[in-house]
Every structure is written in C-alpha cells, then in structure tokens.
C-alpha cells in the first residue's frame, strides 16, 4: 500500500513553527502545501493563518492547559495551538479536530506526545469556556499582538486603536483591479454575476471590484486573459493620486510585484515607465505581471537610494515611491507580520524611507509630482517621514490630497485597515515654484 | 538485498489469487528482505509478493514513521473485522492516484511469520487498513475495485497514457 496521506495538522504545525522561527508564512506554506490537493491545501492554510493570527491568545490558552510549559518543542507547541484553533474557531467536527491532531504527533516524530495532545484538547473541550474567561483582559493577549505594536498603535490612533488592531484580525476581501484597456468595471461585474460570483464595486477606487468570498484567482473569468488583476483598493488609489498624463516619464522606484505600475499603464496612454526594484528575483514578478497584461515598461534591478548608479540624468514627470515599510497596515493579509517585525525595525525603516525620498527628489522635474506611500499603520513611517522631508527641503511643497477616503494628517493622508481597505499612507509632493534644486 | 520492479495496474499478474507458502527456505528469506527494501524505497507501508511478480501468499508491511516495525504476513486470514470507516487509500501498483474507500477500522489477523510460526494480531487505524489492502492483493484484488466503474475507467486510461509516455 502507498504511504498514507500526509497529516495536514502536522504540516500546519510545521508551517506555524516555521513562522515563529522567522520564516514568512507564504514561504512556510509553500513548503508544506506543494504536494497537496487543493482541498487539503485550503484546510492547511486556514489552520495556519488562523493560528498565526491568534498566536498569542492561543499560546496563553495553551499555557493555562499545560501542567508545565513545553520547553524546546516549537513544533509540538504549534500543533497544540493548531488543535485549539480548530476547536475554538473552525468548522471542523470536534472529534476530527482532536483525533487528527493527536495523530499528528507521531507524524512530527513525537509519538510520545499523543497522550499530552489528547489530554490538553479534551481538557479544553471540558473547561474551555471558563479558561477563556480567565485569560488576561489586555488587548495584546485578546487581540494577539506583541506589546510594542499595541503601544505604538495606541499612541498613533488614540481614538480608534482597538478597531485598528481588531481589523488586522479580519481577513481582507479579495479585491480585483479591472483593466480599463480591456473593459469597464460594469462589464466585469456583469461577467462575474453571470458566472455566479458575488461581487460589488468599491466606492472610492474607480477600478476596484470586491468579491463577497475569496476564490482562486485562476478560476475568475478574465484573469489569464489579463482583464483583471488582484490588488487591494488602498493600493489602487496610487494611480489616481499620481495624476500621470499621457506620454509622461514615470519612475516606480520600489516596483515589485508591479501592481501599481501595471495600474498606471492600464490607465494612462504612452507612459514611459521605469520600474525599479533592488531585488532581481522580485523584479521578475513585475515582468510576469506586465506580460500577462501585455503592458510595457523598462525594468531595472537597482537600488533606488543610489540613483548615480542608474539614472541617465533626464528628469521624471512622476515618481511613485511605494517605500519598503513594516507592513503593519496589511496584517490582515499577512498575519505573520505581527511576529516577524521587531520594534527596532521601525526606526530603521523610517531612516530608509527618508533616505529614499532624499535620493529620488532631485530626479523629479520642475512640474513633477512625487507620491510617497507605505502600507504602515505608524506615523513614524508616514506623517513623520513626510513632515521631516518637507522641513529639510525648501524646494518641496505638499500637494494636499483631497479625498473621501481616510483622514488627513498634518502632512499626507492615512487610511485605517478594515472593510474594503488595507491600512495605507499617502503623501504627495511637488517642487516649489521658483526655488532652485536642493 | 535488491529493490525489485513493482508491477503496475492493469498487469494481469496482479489479478491472480496467490497460492499459500509451503517452503520456508533461504530463497523465501531473501525474497522477504528484497520486498522490505522495495517497499521502503517506493516509499510505501505495505507490499504483496504478487506486486513484484512472485505468486505466493506473502506480504510485508511497516506502518511506523521510523521504519522500525516490520511485519511479515504469510498465508494471512482475517478472523474478525469491525467498525467500517471511509479512508483515503493509494497503491504502489496504481501510482499517483488516491481515493476514498470503506475499510474496517478494527480487525484481528491470523498469519505465519517468516519462520512459519503462527501468530495472531489485533490492529486498528492505518495498520488495519494496510492489512486489508495487502490481503486483497493476495486475493487478486485492488482497492480501485471498490470505486465506481466510471472512476476505474478514468484511472485505467490515465495509467495507460503514463505507461506509453514512460516508454
Ligand atoms: Zn497496493
């Protein structure tokens, strides 16, 4: 007889343990789902995403269920959390959740732990409600965030920090970007409706269509034909904010995976667009995306912070700087960000963002527009970077963003995560008339 | 020891009921060792003698993760079965295909070991499933016989195509 099917709970535990040891959830899942059927992979992903999302809560719960804490058993610990998550939050029959999770212990090479896993999960079934009530009432535990991130979000969103953190625990919708070159949003909606896929237009992003339930993108009408792409509504705001005009010379400084560049090319005729990314591997994804959509751009693997190495001296009419950031605005899509980021990353990121802005500013022509964007929740990577840039560049002025989405800050505009939108920050700059270059 | 080639469905040699083992000699010991090596290399958890072209009522198994629980079944018979359940199954003679069928979750097995000594054994879960799978082989049956004729036909076509492509 062929080997039995792989134990999905064991694989989910390995993925979760991988994230807690520093690997990205995408990479950890790719390794565990490679040989699985679509249905098995979907169940494995649902378990792993859920556990990573609520890791701190589940870990605290497991601590109250264990006689003594597990030491140096990251995979077994992850397996216990996978079991608890199935019992607490998933539509899995409880006997299957317990039985399959117990059976996963030998698959992890720990047959001795079967009794332990069984005892912990059965105790949760008996005493779960009381144990849940006994958990610390702090937001960091209840909403599963590291202490430093709770403190930072509290400081930056004093009135709505709890909603902001809670929104990070709600998986974002699957949002499509309709390729204007291939059709209207209305016809895309009609096509989806005809295929029995529930979807609606997003009010403040003119090309965005939001699906009621996520689906594999390859199954959507028009994906392979390049009529639609996947992109969050907040990211789709960039194309309008940049106010690009036909034939202009545009720099997309941190382009990968190329969604914003593609959107610009779909929207504006004859752009001379240079898509830059420091990572050649990631730049290949830009190429793939543009090819699928039959769009053209210059592609260059180069460090945007060192234009002397690649800039030909001709100014750009538009510059999009979608800067590397903590990603705290997209935690709802990438819950591993909660645990992979460190507090010390934030000042490092802010310094990099400032350096990129300073380096790219001289490349902007006199009538030009530079759009600065991050998918961070934190002022340190948004408003503060933009304000400091303005304060140190006399030839720069803010071009305020008037919009129905989000909220204006002292500089730029931010949008909280939740509903149709990822958390994002945008600020727009132009050259001060009459001022000489910096 | 040697890894032996495994016959693939629809080979007619997989469809004969195997005669009992009567001689417990050196050749039999060598065959058993080769079958274990073949099974571990496949990789699989069980292998029947007729899957490697030997018409004898003999199968080897190891359902452990550490490959440390080898079991030899000679002239096996089921003396008790209980608790039918739906399980996913695959066969080394029907490569790259799996499907759900019904198997007993609990059973008692009576068989001879590699020295011809009788034993009885109670098994459940994966081991019970594997014992039933191997005894089916020794009776000339495959797990796909329990699937609908439509599914069986699809599998036969797929394997034929793979055999042609593989040369
Ligand atoms: Zn078989």
Coordinates of C-alpha atoms and ligand atoms in Angstrom, one line a residue:
Chain A
X1 CA 0.0 0.0 0.0
X2 CA 1.2 3.5 -0.8
X3 CA 2.1 5.8 2.1
X4 CA -0.9 7.2 3.9
X5 CA -1.9 10.8 3.0
X6 CA 0.2 13.4 4.8
X7 CA -1.2 14.5 8.1
X8 CA -2.5 18.0 7.5
X9 CA -2.3 19.1 11.1
X10 CA 1.3 18.0 11.3
X11 CA 2.1 20.1 8.2
X12 CA 0.1 23.1 9.6
X13 CA 2.1 22.9 12.8
X14 CA 5.4 22.8 10.8
X15 CA 4.3 26.0 8.9
X16 CA 3.3 27.8 12.1
X17 CA 6.6 26.8 13.8
X18 CA 8.5 28.0 10.8
X19 CA 6.9 31.4 11.1
X20 CA 7.7 31.6 14.8
X21 CA 11.3 30.8 13.9
X22 CA 11.5 33.7 11.5
X23 CA 10.2 32.4 8.1
X24 CA 7.5 34.2 6.2
X25 CA 4.1 32.5 6.3
X26 CA 4.0 32.4 2.4
X27 CA 7.3 30.5 2.3
X28 CA 6.4 28.2 5.2
X29 CA 3.1 27.4 3.5
X30 CA 4.6 26.9 0.1
X31 CA 6.9 24.2 1.5
X32 CA 4.0 22.4 3.3
X33 CA 1.3 22.6 0.5
X34 CA 3.4 21.8 -2.6
X35 CA 2.2 18.2 -3.0
X36 CA -1.3 18.6 -1.7
X37 CA -4.7 18.6 -3.4
X38 CA -6.5 22.0 -3.5
X39 CA -8.9 21.0 -0.8
X40 CA -6.2 19.8 1.6
X41 CA -4.1 22.9 0.9
X42 CA -7.1 25.1 1.7
X43 CA -7.7 23.4 5.1
X44 CA -4.0 23.5 5.9
X45 CA -3.8 27.2 5.1
X46 CA -7.0 28.0 7.1
X47 CA -5.5 26.4 10.2
X48 CA -2.0 28.0 9.8
X49 CA -3.4 31.5 9.0
X50 CA -5.8 31.3 12.0
X51 CA -3.1 30.1 14.4
X52 CA -0.6 32.8 13.3
X53 CA -3.3 35.4 13.5
X54 CA -4.2 34.5 17.1
X55 CA -0.9 33.1 18.2
X56 CA -0.5 35.0 21.4
X57 CA -4.1 34.3 22.6
X58 CA -3.7 30.6 21.7
X59 CA -0.3 30.4 23.4
X60 CA -1.7 31.9 26.6
X61 CA -4.6 29.5 26.5
X62 CA -2.2 26.5 26.0
X63 CA -0.2 27.8 28.9
X64 CA -3.2 27.5 31.1
X65 CA -4.0 24.0 29.9
X66 CA -0.5 22.5 30.3
X67 CA 0.7 21.2 33.6
X68 CA 4.1 22.6 32.9
X69 CA 5.3 24.6 29.8
X70 CA 6.8 22.8 26.9
X71 CA 10.5 23.5 26.5
X72 CA 12.3 23.4 23.2
X73 CA 9.3 21.8 21.5
X74 CA 8.3 24.5 18.9
X75 CA 6.6 22.1 16.6
X76 CA 4.7 20.3 19.3
X77 CA 3.7 23.7 20.8
X78 CA 2.5 24.8 17.3
X79 CA 0.5 21.5 17.0
X80 CA -1.3 22.2 20.3
X81 CA -2.2 25.6 19.0
X82 CA -3.5 24.2 15.8
X83 CA -5.7 21.8 17.8
X84 CA -7.1 24.6 19.9
X85 CA -7.7 26.8 16.9
X86 CA -9.8 24.1 15.3
X87 CA -11.9 23.6 18.4
X88 CA -12.3 27.3 19.0
X89 CA -12.8 28.9 15.6
X90 CA -13.1 26.4 12.8
X91 CA -15.9 24.4 11.3
X92 CA -14.2 21.0 11.9
X93 CA -16.1 18.3 13.8
X94 CA -14.6 18.3 17.3
X95 CA -13.8 14.5 17.2
X96 CA -11.9 15.0 13.9
X97 CA -10.1 18.1 15.3
X98 CA -8.9 16.1 18.4
X99 CA -8.3 12.8 16.6
X100 CA -6.4 14.2 13.7
X101 CA -4.3 16.5 15.8
X102 CA -3.4 13.6 18.2
X103 CA -2.5 11.5 15.1
X104 CA -0.2 14.3 14.0
X105 CA 2.1 13.9 17.0
X106 CA 3.8 10.7 15.6
X107 CA 3.9 12.4 12.1
X108 CA 6.0 15.1 13.8
X109 CA 8.3 12.3 15.1
X110 CA 6.8 12.7 18.6
X111 CA 4.7 9.6 19.2
X112 CA 5.2 10.1 23.0
X113 CA 3.2 13.3 22.8
X114 CA -0.1 11.7 21.7
X115 CA -1.3 11.4 25.3
X116 CA -0.3 15.0 26.1
X117 CA -2.1 16.5 23.0
X118 CA -5.2 14.4 23.7
X119 CA -5.3 15.5 27.3
X120 CA -4.9 19.2 26.5
X121 CA -7.5 19.2 23.8
X122 CA -10.0 17.2 25.8
X123 CA -9.5 19.5 28.8
X124 CA -10.2 22.5 26.6
X125 CA -13.4 20.8 25.4
X126 CA -14.5 20.4 29.1
X127 CA -13.2 23.6 30.6
X128 CA -12.7 25.9 27.6
X129 CA -15.3 28.5 28.5
X130 CA -14.0 29.0 32.0
X131 CA -10.4 29.1 30.8
X132 CA -11.2 31.7 28.1
X133 CA -12.9 33.9 30.7
X134 CA -9.8 33.6 32.9
X135 CA -7.4 34.9 30.2
X136 CA -5.8 38.3 30.8
X137 CA -8.1 41.1 29.5
X138 CA -5.3 43.0 27.8
X139 CA -5.7 43.9 24.1
X140 CA -2.2 42.4 23.5
X141 CA -3.5 38.9 24.6
X142 CA -7.1 39.1 23.5
X143 CA -6.3 40.5 20.0
X144 CA -2.9 38.7 19.8
X145 CA -0.3 41.4 19.1
X146 CA 3.1 42.0 20.6
X147 CA 3.2 44.6 23.4
X148 CA 5.3 47.0 21.4
X149 CA 2.9 47.1 18.5
X150 CA -0.1 47.6 20.7
X151 CA 1.7 50.6 22.4
X152 CA 2.7 52.1 19.0
X153 CA -0.8 51.8 17.5
X154 CA -2.4 53.2 20.7
X155 CA -0.1 56.2 20.5
X156 CA -0.8 56.8 16.8
X157 CA -4.5 56.0 16.8
X158 CA -5.6 57.2 20.2
X159 CA -9.3 57.2 19.4
X160 CA -9.6 54.0 17.3
X161 CA -6.6 51.8 18.2
X162 CA -8.8 48.9 19.3
X163 CA -10.7 48.9 16.0
X164 CA -7.4 49.2 14.1
X165 CA -6.0 46.2 15.9
X166 CA -9.2 44.2 15.6
X167 CA -9.4 45.0 11.8
X168 CA -6.0 43.3 11.5
X169 CA -7.6 40.1 12.6
X170 CA -10.3 40.1 9.9
X171 CA -9.0 38.6 6.7
X172 CA -9.3 41.2 4.0
X173 CA -11.6 40.7 1.0
X174 CA -10.3 39.6 -2.4
X175 CA -10.3 42.8 -4.4
X176 CA -9.8 42.9 -8.2
X177 CA -8.5 45.7 -10.4
X178 CA -10.3 45.9 -13.7
X179 CA -8.0 46.6 -16.7
X180 CA -9.5 49.7 -18.3
X181 CA -7.8 48.8 -21.5
X182 CA -9.9 45.6 -21.8
X183 CA -13.2 46.7 -20.5
X184 CA -15.3 48.7 -18.0
X185 CA -15.9 47.9 -14.3
X186 CA -19.6 47.4 -15.1
X187 CA -18.9 44.8 -17.7
X188 CA -16.6 43.0 -15.3
X189 CA -19.3 43.0 -12.6
X190 CA -21.7 41.6 -15.2
X191 CA -19.3 38.9 -16.2
X192 CA -18.8 37.9 -12.6
X193 CA -22.5 37.9 -11.9
X194 CA -23.1 35.7 -15.0
X195 CA -20.5 33.2 -13.5
X196 CA -22.4 33.2 -10.2
X197 CA -19.7 35.1 -8.3
X198 CA -21.0 37.7 -5.9
X199 CA -19.1 41.0 -6.2
X200 CA -19.5 44.7 -5.8
X201 CA -17.8 47.9 -6.9
X202 CA -15.6 49.7 -4.3
X203 CA -16.9 53.3 -3.9
X204 CA -13.7 55.3 -3.7
X205 CA -11.4 53.2 -6.1
X206 CA -12.8 53.5 -9.6
X207 CA -11.3 50.3 -10.9
X208 CA -11.8 48.1 -7.8
X209 CA -14.2 45.2 -7.6
X210 CA -14.6 43.4 -4.3
X211 CA -15.6 39.7 -4.1
X212 CA -18.0 38.6 -1.4
X213 CA -16.0 35.4 -0.9
X214 CA -12.4 34.7 -1.8
X215 CA -11.8 32.3 -4.8
X216 CA -8.6 31.0 -6.5
X217 CA -7.8 33.9 -9.0
X218 CA -7.1 31.4 -11.8
X219 CA -10.8 30.4 -11.6
X220 CA -12.0 34.0 -12.2
X221 CA -13.2 34.9 -15.7
X222 CA -10.7 37.2 -17.4
X223 CA -7.7 36.6 -15.1
X224 CA -5.4 34.7 -17.5
X225 CA -6.6 36.9 -20.3
X226 CA -5.4 40.0 -18.4
X227 CA -8.8 41.6 -17.9
X228 CA -8.4 41.6 -14.2
X229 CA -5.7 41.6 -11.6
X230 CA -5.7 41.2 -7.8
X231 CA -5.0 44.4 -5.9
X232 CA -6.3 45.9 -2.7
X233 CA -8.4 49.0 -3.0
X234 CA -6.0 51.1 -1.0
X235 CA -3.1 50.2 -3.3
X236 CA -5.3 51.2 -6.3
X237 CA -5.6 54.7 -5.0
X238 CA -2.0 55.4 -6.1
X239 CA -2.8 55.6 -9.9
X240 CA -5.2 58.5 -9.5
X241 CA -3.1 60.3 -6.8
X242 CA -0.1 60.4 -9.2
X243 CA -2.1 62.4 -11.8
X244 CA 0.0 61.0 -14.6
X245 CA -0.7 62.3 -18.1
X246 CA -0.2 60.6 -21.5
X247 CA 3.4 60.2 -22.6
X248 CA 5.0 61.3 -19.3
X249 CA 8.2 59.8 -17.9
X250 CA 7.4 57.9 -14.8
X251 CA 9.6 56.2 -12.2
X252 CA 8.1 53.4 -10.0
X253 CA 11.0 53.3 -7.5
X254 CA 10.2 50.1 -5.5
X255 CA 8.0 48.4 -8.1
X256 CA 7.7 44.7 -7.2
X257 CA 5.4 42.9 -7.6
X258 CA 4.3 45.6 -10.1
X259 CA 0.7 46.1 -9.3
X260 CA 0.8 49.9 -9.2
X261 CA 3.0 50.2 -12.3
X262 CA 0.6 48.0 -14.2
X263 CA -2.4 50.0 -13.0
X264 CA -0.7 53.2 -14.2
X265 CA 0.0 51.7 -17.6
X266 CA -3.6 50.5 -17.9
X267 CA -4.9 53.9 -17.1
X268 CA -2.6 56.3 -19.0
X269 CA -1.6 56.1 -22.6
X270 CA 2.0 56.1 -23.8
X271 CA 3.7 56.3 -20.4
X272 CA 7.5 55.9 -20.5
X273 CA 7.6 54.0 -17.2
X274 CA 10.8 52.7 -15.5
X275 CA 10.1 50.0 -12.9
X276 CA 12.9 49.7 -10.4
X277 CA 13.4 47.2 -7.7
X278 CA 16.5 46.3 -5.7
X279 CA 15.7 42.6 -5.9
X280 CA 16.2 41.0 -9.3
X281 CA 14.1 37.9 -8.3
X282 CA 11.1 40.1 -7.3
X283 CA 11.6 42.2 -10.4
X284 CA 10.8 39.0 -12.4
X285 CA 7.4 39.1 -10.9
X286 CA 6.9 42.6 -12.2
X287 CA 7.8 41.2 -15.6
X288 CA 5.4 38.3 -15.3
X289 CA 2.6 40.7 -14.3
X290 CA 3.2 43.1 -17.1
X291 CA 3.5 40.3 -19.7
X292 CA 0.1 38.8 -18.6
X293 CA -1.4 42.2 -19.1
X294 CA 0.5 42.9 -22.3
X295 CA 2.0 46.1 -20.9
X296 CA 5.4 47.6 -21.5
X297 CA 7.8 49.2 -19.1
X298 CA 11.6 49.5 -18.6
X299 CA 12.7 47.1 -15.9
X300 CA 15.8 47.6 -13.8
X301 CA 17.2 45.8 -10.8
X302 CA 18.9 48.7 -8.9
X303 CA 19.0 50.5 -5.6
X304 CA 16.6 53.4 -5.7
X305 CA 18.6 55.1 -3.0
X306 CA 21.7 55.3 -5.3
X307 CA 20.5 57.0 -8.5
X308 CA 24.0 57.8 -9.5
X309 CA 24.4 54.2 -10.4
X310 CA 21.5 54.1 -12.9
X311 CA 19.9 57.5 -13.6
X312 CA 20.5 58.9 -17.1
X313 CA 20.0 62.5 -15.9
X314 CA 16.7 63.0 -17.6
X315 CA 14.1 64.2 -15.0
X316 CA 10.9 62.3 -14.3
X317 CA 7.5 63.9 -14.6
X318 CA 6.1 61.5 -11.9
X319 CA 7.8 59.4 -9.2
X320 CA 6.0 56.8 -7.2
X321 CA 7.9 55.8 -4.0
X322 CA 6.0 52.9 -2.5
X323 CA 8.6 52.5 0.1
X324 CA 9.6 49.4 2.0
X325 CA 7.9 49.5 5.4
X326 CA 6.8 47.5 8.4
X327 CA 3.7 46.3 6.5
X328 CA 1.6 46.8 9.7
X329 CA -1.2 48.1 7.5
X330 CA -1.6 44.8 5.8
X331 CA -1.5 42.5 8.8
X332 CA -5.0 41.3 7.9
X333 CA -3.5 39.7 4.8
X334 CA -0.1 38.8 6.3
X335 CA -0.6 38.0 10.0
X336 CA 3.0 36.8 10.3
X337 CA 4.0 40.5 10.2
X338 CA 2.8 40.6 13.9
X339 CA 5.6 38.2 14.9
X340 CA 8.3 38.8 12.3
X341 CA 8.6 42.6 12.9
X342 CA 10.6 43.9 15.8
X343 CA 10.2 47.3 17.5
X344 CA 13.7 48.1 16.4
X345 CA 12.7 47.7 12.7
X346 CA 10.6 50.8 12.8
X347 CA 13.3 53.5 13.2
X348 CA 15.4 51.5 10.7
X349 CA 12.6 51.6 8.2
X350 CA 11.9 55.3 8.8
X351 CA 15.6 56.0 8.1
X352 CA 15.5 54.0 4.9
X353 CA 12.3 55.8 3.8
X354 CA 13.8 59.2 4.4
X355 CA 16.9 58.2 2.5
X356 CA 14.9 57.0 -0.5
X357 CA 12.9 60.3 -0.5
X358 CA 16.0 62.4 -0.4
X359 CA 17.8 60.4 -3.1
X360 CA 14.9 60.5 -5.5
X361 CA 13.8 64.1 -5.0
X362 CA 16.4 65.5 -7.4
X363 CA 15.2 63.2 -10.1
X364 CA 11.8 65.0 -10.2
X365 CA 11.2 67.6 -12.9
X366 CA 10.0 71.2 -12.1
X367 CA 6.3 70.5 -12.8
X368 CA 6.6 67.0 -11.4
X369 CA 4.7 65.1 -8.7
X370 CA 6.2 62.6 -6.2
X371 CA 3.8 60.3 -4.4
X372 CA 5.1 58.7 -1.2
X373 CA 3.3 55.6 0.0
X374 CA 3.6 53.0 2.7
X375 CA 1.3 50.2 3.9
X376 CA 2.2 51.0 7.5
X377 CA -0.1 52.0 10.4
X378 CA 2.6 54.0 12.1
X379 CA 3.2 57.8 11.9
X380 CA 6.9 57.1 12.2
X381 CA 6.7 55.6 8.6
X382 CA 4.1 58.0 7.3
X383 CA 3.4 61.5 8.5
X384 CA 6.7 61.9 10.4
X385 CA 8.8 60.9 7.3
X386 CA 6.8 63.2 5.1
X387 CA 7.0 66.1 7.5
X388 CA 10.7 65.7 8.1
X389 CA 11.2 65.6 4.4
X390 CA 9.3 68.9 3.9
X391 CA 11.1 70.5 6.7
X392 CA 14.5 69.8 5.2
X393 CA 13.7 70.5 1.6
X394 CA 12.9 74.2 0.8
X395 CA 12.2 73.4 -2.8
X396 CA 9.5 70.9 -1.8
X397 CA 5.9 71.6 -1.1
X398 CA 3.0 69.4 -0.2
X399 CA 0.3 68.9 -2.9
X400 CA -2.6 68.1 -0.5
X401 CA -4.8 65.1 -1.2
X402 CA -8.5 65.8 -1.2
X403 CA -10.4 62.6 -0.9
X404 CA -13.4 60.8 0.5
X405 CA -11.3 58.0 2.0
X406 CA -9.2 58.0 5.1
X407 CA -8.2 61.1 7.2
X408 CA -5.8 64.0 6.6
X409 CA -2.9 64.4 8.9
X410 CA -0.6 67.3 9.4
X411 CA 1.0 66.0 6.2
X412 CA -0.5 63.5 3.8
X413 CA -3.4 61.2 4.3
X414 CA -3.8 57.9 6.0
X415 CA -6.5 55.2 5.8
X416 CA -7.2 52.7 8.5
X417 CA -7.4 49.0 7.7
X418 CA -10.8 47.4 7.6
X419 CA -13.6 46.6 5.1
X420 CA -12.5 47.4 1.6
X421 CA -9.2 48.8 2.5
X422 CA -5.8 47.8 3.8
X423 CA -4.1 50.3 6.0
X424 CA -2.1 52.8 3.9
X425 CA -0.4 56.2 4.0
X426 CA 0.0 58.6 1.1
X427 CA 1.7 62.0 0.8
X428 CA 2.2 64.0 -2.4
X429 CA 4.9 66.5 -3.1
X430 CA 5.7 69.0 -5.9
X431 CA 8.5 71.4 -6.5
X432 CA 8.1 74.9 -5.1
X433 CA 7.8 77.4 -8.0
X434 CA 11.0 79.4 -8.3
X435 CA 13.1 77.5 -5.9
X436 CA 16.3 76.0 -7.1
X437 CA 17.2 72.4 -6.7
X438 CA 18.4 71.0 -3.4
Chain B
X1 CA 19.4 -7.1 -1.0
X2 CA 17.8 -5.6 -4.0
X3 CA 15.0 -3.2 -5.0
X4 CA 12.6 -5.2 -7.2
X5 CA 10.4 -3.7 -10.0
X6 CA 6.8 -3.2 -9.0
X7 CA 4.1 -4.3 -11.4
X8 CA 1.5 -1.7 -12.4
X9 CA -2.2 -2.0 -13.0
X10 CA -3.5 -3.3 -15.4
X11 CA -0.9 -6.1 -15.3
X12 CA -2.8 -9.5 -15.3
X13 CA -0.3 -10.9 -12.7
X14 CA -1.9 -8.6 -10.1
X15 CA -5.3 -10.3 -10.7
X16 CA -4.4 -13.9 -9.7
X17 CA -5.2 -15.4 -6.3
X18 CA -1.9 -16.4 -4.8
X19 CA -1.2 -20.0 -3.6
X20 CA -0.1 -20.5 0.1
X21 CA 3.6 -20.5 1.0
X22 CA 4.8 -24.0 1.9
X23 CA 8.6 -23.8 1.9
X24 CA 10.3 -21.6 4.5
X25 CA 13.8 -21.8 2.9
X26 CA 16.7 -19.4 2.1
X27 CA 15.0 -18.2 -1.1
X28 CA 12.0 -17.1 0.9
X29 CA 14.1 -15.2 3.4
X30 CA 15.9 -13.4 0.5
X31 CA 12.6 -12.6 -1.1
X32 CA 11.3 -11.1 2.1
X33 CA 14.4 -9.0 2.6
X34 CA 14.1 -7.7 -1.0
X35 CA 10.4 -7.0 -0.6
X36 CA 11.1 -4.8 2.5
X37 CA 13.8 -2.9 0.7
X38 CA 11.5 -2.4 -2.3
X39 CA 8.6 -1.2 0.0
X40 CA 10.8 1.3 1.9
X41 CA 12.3 2.6 -1.3
X42 CA 8.9 3.1 -3.0
X43 CA 8.1 4.6 -0.4
X44 CA 5.1 2.6 0.9
X45 CA 3.8 1.0 4.0
X46 CA 2.9 -2.4 2.5
X47 CA 3.8 -4.7 -0.4
X48 CA 2.4 -8.0 -1.6
X49 CA 4.6 -10.7 -3.3
X50 CA 2.5 -10.7 -6.5
X51 CA 3.2 -7.0 -6.8
X52 CA 6.8 -8.0 -7.6
X53 CA 5.7 -10.8 -9.8
X54 CA 6.0 -13.7 -7.2
X55 CA 2.9 -15.8 -6.9
X56 CA 2.9 -16.5 -3.2
X57 CA 0.6 -15.6 -0.3
X58 CA 3.1 -13.3 1.4
X59 CA 3.2 -9.6 2.2
X60 CA 5.4 -7.3 4.1
X61 CA 4.3 -4.1 6.0
X62 CA 5.7 -1.3 8.2
X63 CA 3.3 1.4 9.2
X64 CA 5.7 3.2 11.6
X65 CA 7.3 6.6 10.9
X66 CA 10.7 5.3 11.9
X67 CA 10.6 2.1 9.8
X68 CA 11.2 0.1 12.9
X69 CA 8.0 -2.1 13.0
X70 CA 8.5 -4.5 10.1
X71 CA 5.7 -7.2 9.9
X72 CA 5.7 -10.3 7.7
X73 CA 2.3 -11.8 6.9
X74 CA 2.4 -15.3 5.4
X75 CA -0.8 -17.1 4.4
X76 CA -2.8 -14.4 6.3
X77 CA -6.5 -14.6 7.1
X78 CA -8.9 -12.1 8.8
X79 CA -10.7 -13.7 11.8
X80 CA -12.6 -10.6 13.0
X81 CA -13.5 -7.2 11.4
X82 CA -15.3 -4.3 12.9
X83 CA -16.1 -0.6 12.6
X84 CA -16.2 0.2 8.9
X85 CA -15.0 3.7 8.0
X86 CA -14.2 5.8 5.0
X87 CA -10.5 6.2 4.5
X88 CA -8.2 7.6 1.8
X89 CA -6.0 4.9 0.1
X90 CA -3.3 4.6 -2.5
X91 CA -1.5 1.6 -4.0
X92 CA 2.1 1.2 -5.3
X93 CA 0.7 -0.6 -8.3
X94 CA -1.7 2.3 -9.1
X95 CA 0.8 5.1 -8.9
X96 CA 0.0 8.8 -8.2
X97 CA -3.7 8.1 -7.5
X98 CA -5.6 8.1 -4.2
X99 CA -9.3 7.8 -3.4
X100 CA -11.7 7.2 -0.6
X101 CA -13.0 3.7 0.1
X102 CA -14.5 1.8 3.1
X103 CA -12.2 -0.3 5.3
X104 CA -12.7 -1.9 8.7
X105 CA -11.0 0.3 11.3
X106 CA -10.5 -2.8 13.6
X107 CA -9.6 -6.4 12.9
X108 CA -7.8 -9.5 14.1
X109 CA -5.3 -11.1 11.8
X110 CA -4.0 -14.7 11.8
X111 CA -0.9 -15.5 9.9
X112 CA 2.6 -17.1 9.9
X113 CA 5.8 -15.3 10.5
X114 CA 8.9 -15.6 8.3
X115 CA 9.9 -18.8 10.1
X116 CA 6.5 -20.4 9.6
X117 CA 5.4 -19.8 13.2
X118 CA 1.7 -18.9 13.6
X119 CA 0.6 -15.6 15.3
X120 CA -2.5 -13.5 15.9
X121 CA -2.6 -9.8 16.0
X122 CA -5.2 -7.1 16.6
X123 CA -4.8 -3.9 14.6
X124 CA -6.7 -0.6 14.1
X125 CA -6.4 2.5 12.0
X126 CA -3.7 2.7 9.3
X127 CA -2.3 -0.8 10.2
X128 CA -5.8 -2.4 9.9
X129 CA -6.3 -0.6 6.6
X130 CA -2.9 -1.8 5.2
X131 CA -3.5 -5.4 6.3
X132 CA -6.8 -5.4 4.3
X133 CA -5.1 -3.8 1.3
X134 CA -2.3 -6.4 1.2
X135 CA -4.7 -9.4 1.7
X136 CA -6.8 -8.0 -1.2
X137 CA -3.6 -8.1 -3.3
X138 CA -3.0 -11.7 -2.4
X139 CA -6.6 -12.5 -3.4
X140 CA -6.0 -10.8 -6.8
X141 CA -8.0 -7.6 -5.9
X142 CA -7.1 -3.9 -6.0
X143 CA -8.6 -1.1 -3.9
X144 CA -9.8 0.6 -7.1
X145 CA -12.2 -2.4 -7.5
X146 CA -14.3 -0.7 -4.7
X147 CA -14.6 2.5 -6.8
X148 CA -17.3 3.3 -9.4
X149 CA -16.7 1.8 -12.9
X150 CA -16.5 5.4 -14.2
X151 CA -13.6 6.2 -11.8
X152 CA -11.9 2.9 -12.6
X153 CA -12.1 3.5 -16.3
X154 CA -10.6 7.0 -15.8
X155 CA -7.7 5.6 -13.8
X156 CA -7.0 2.8 -16.4
X157 CA -6.8 5.4 -19.1
X158 CA -4.5 7.7 -17.1
X159 CA -2.2 4.8 -16.3
X160 CA -2.1 3.6 -19.9
X161 CA -1.2 7.1 -21.0
X162 CA 1.5 7.3 -18.4
X163 CA 2.9 3.9 -19.4
X164 CA 3.1 5.0 -23.1
X165 CA 4.7 8.3 -22.1
X166 CA 7.2 6.4 -19.9
X167 CA 8.2 4.1 -22.8
Ligands
LIG1 ZN1 -1.4 -2.0 -3.3

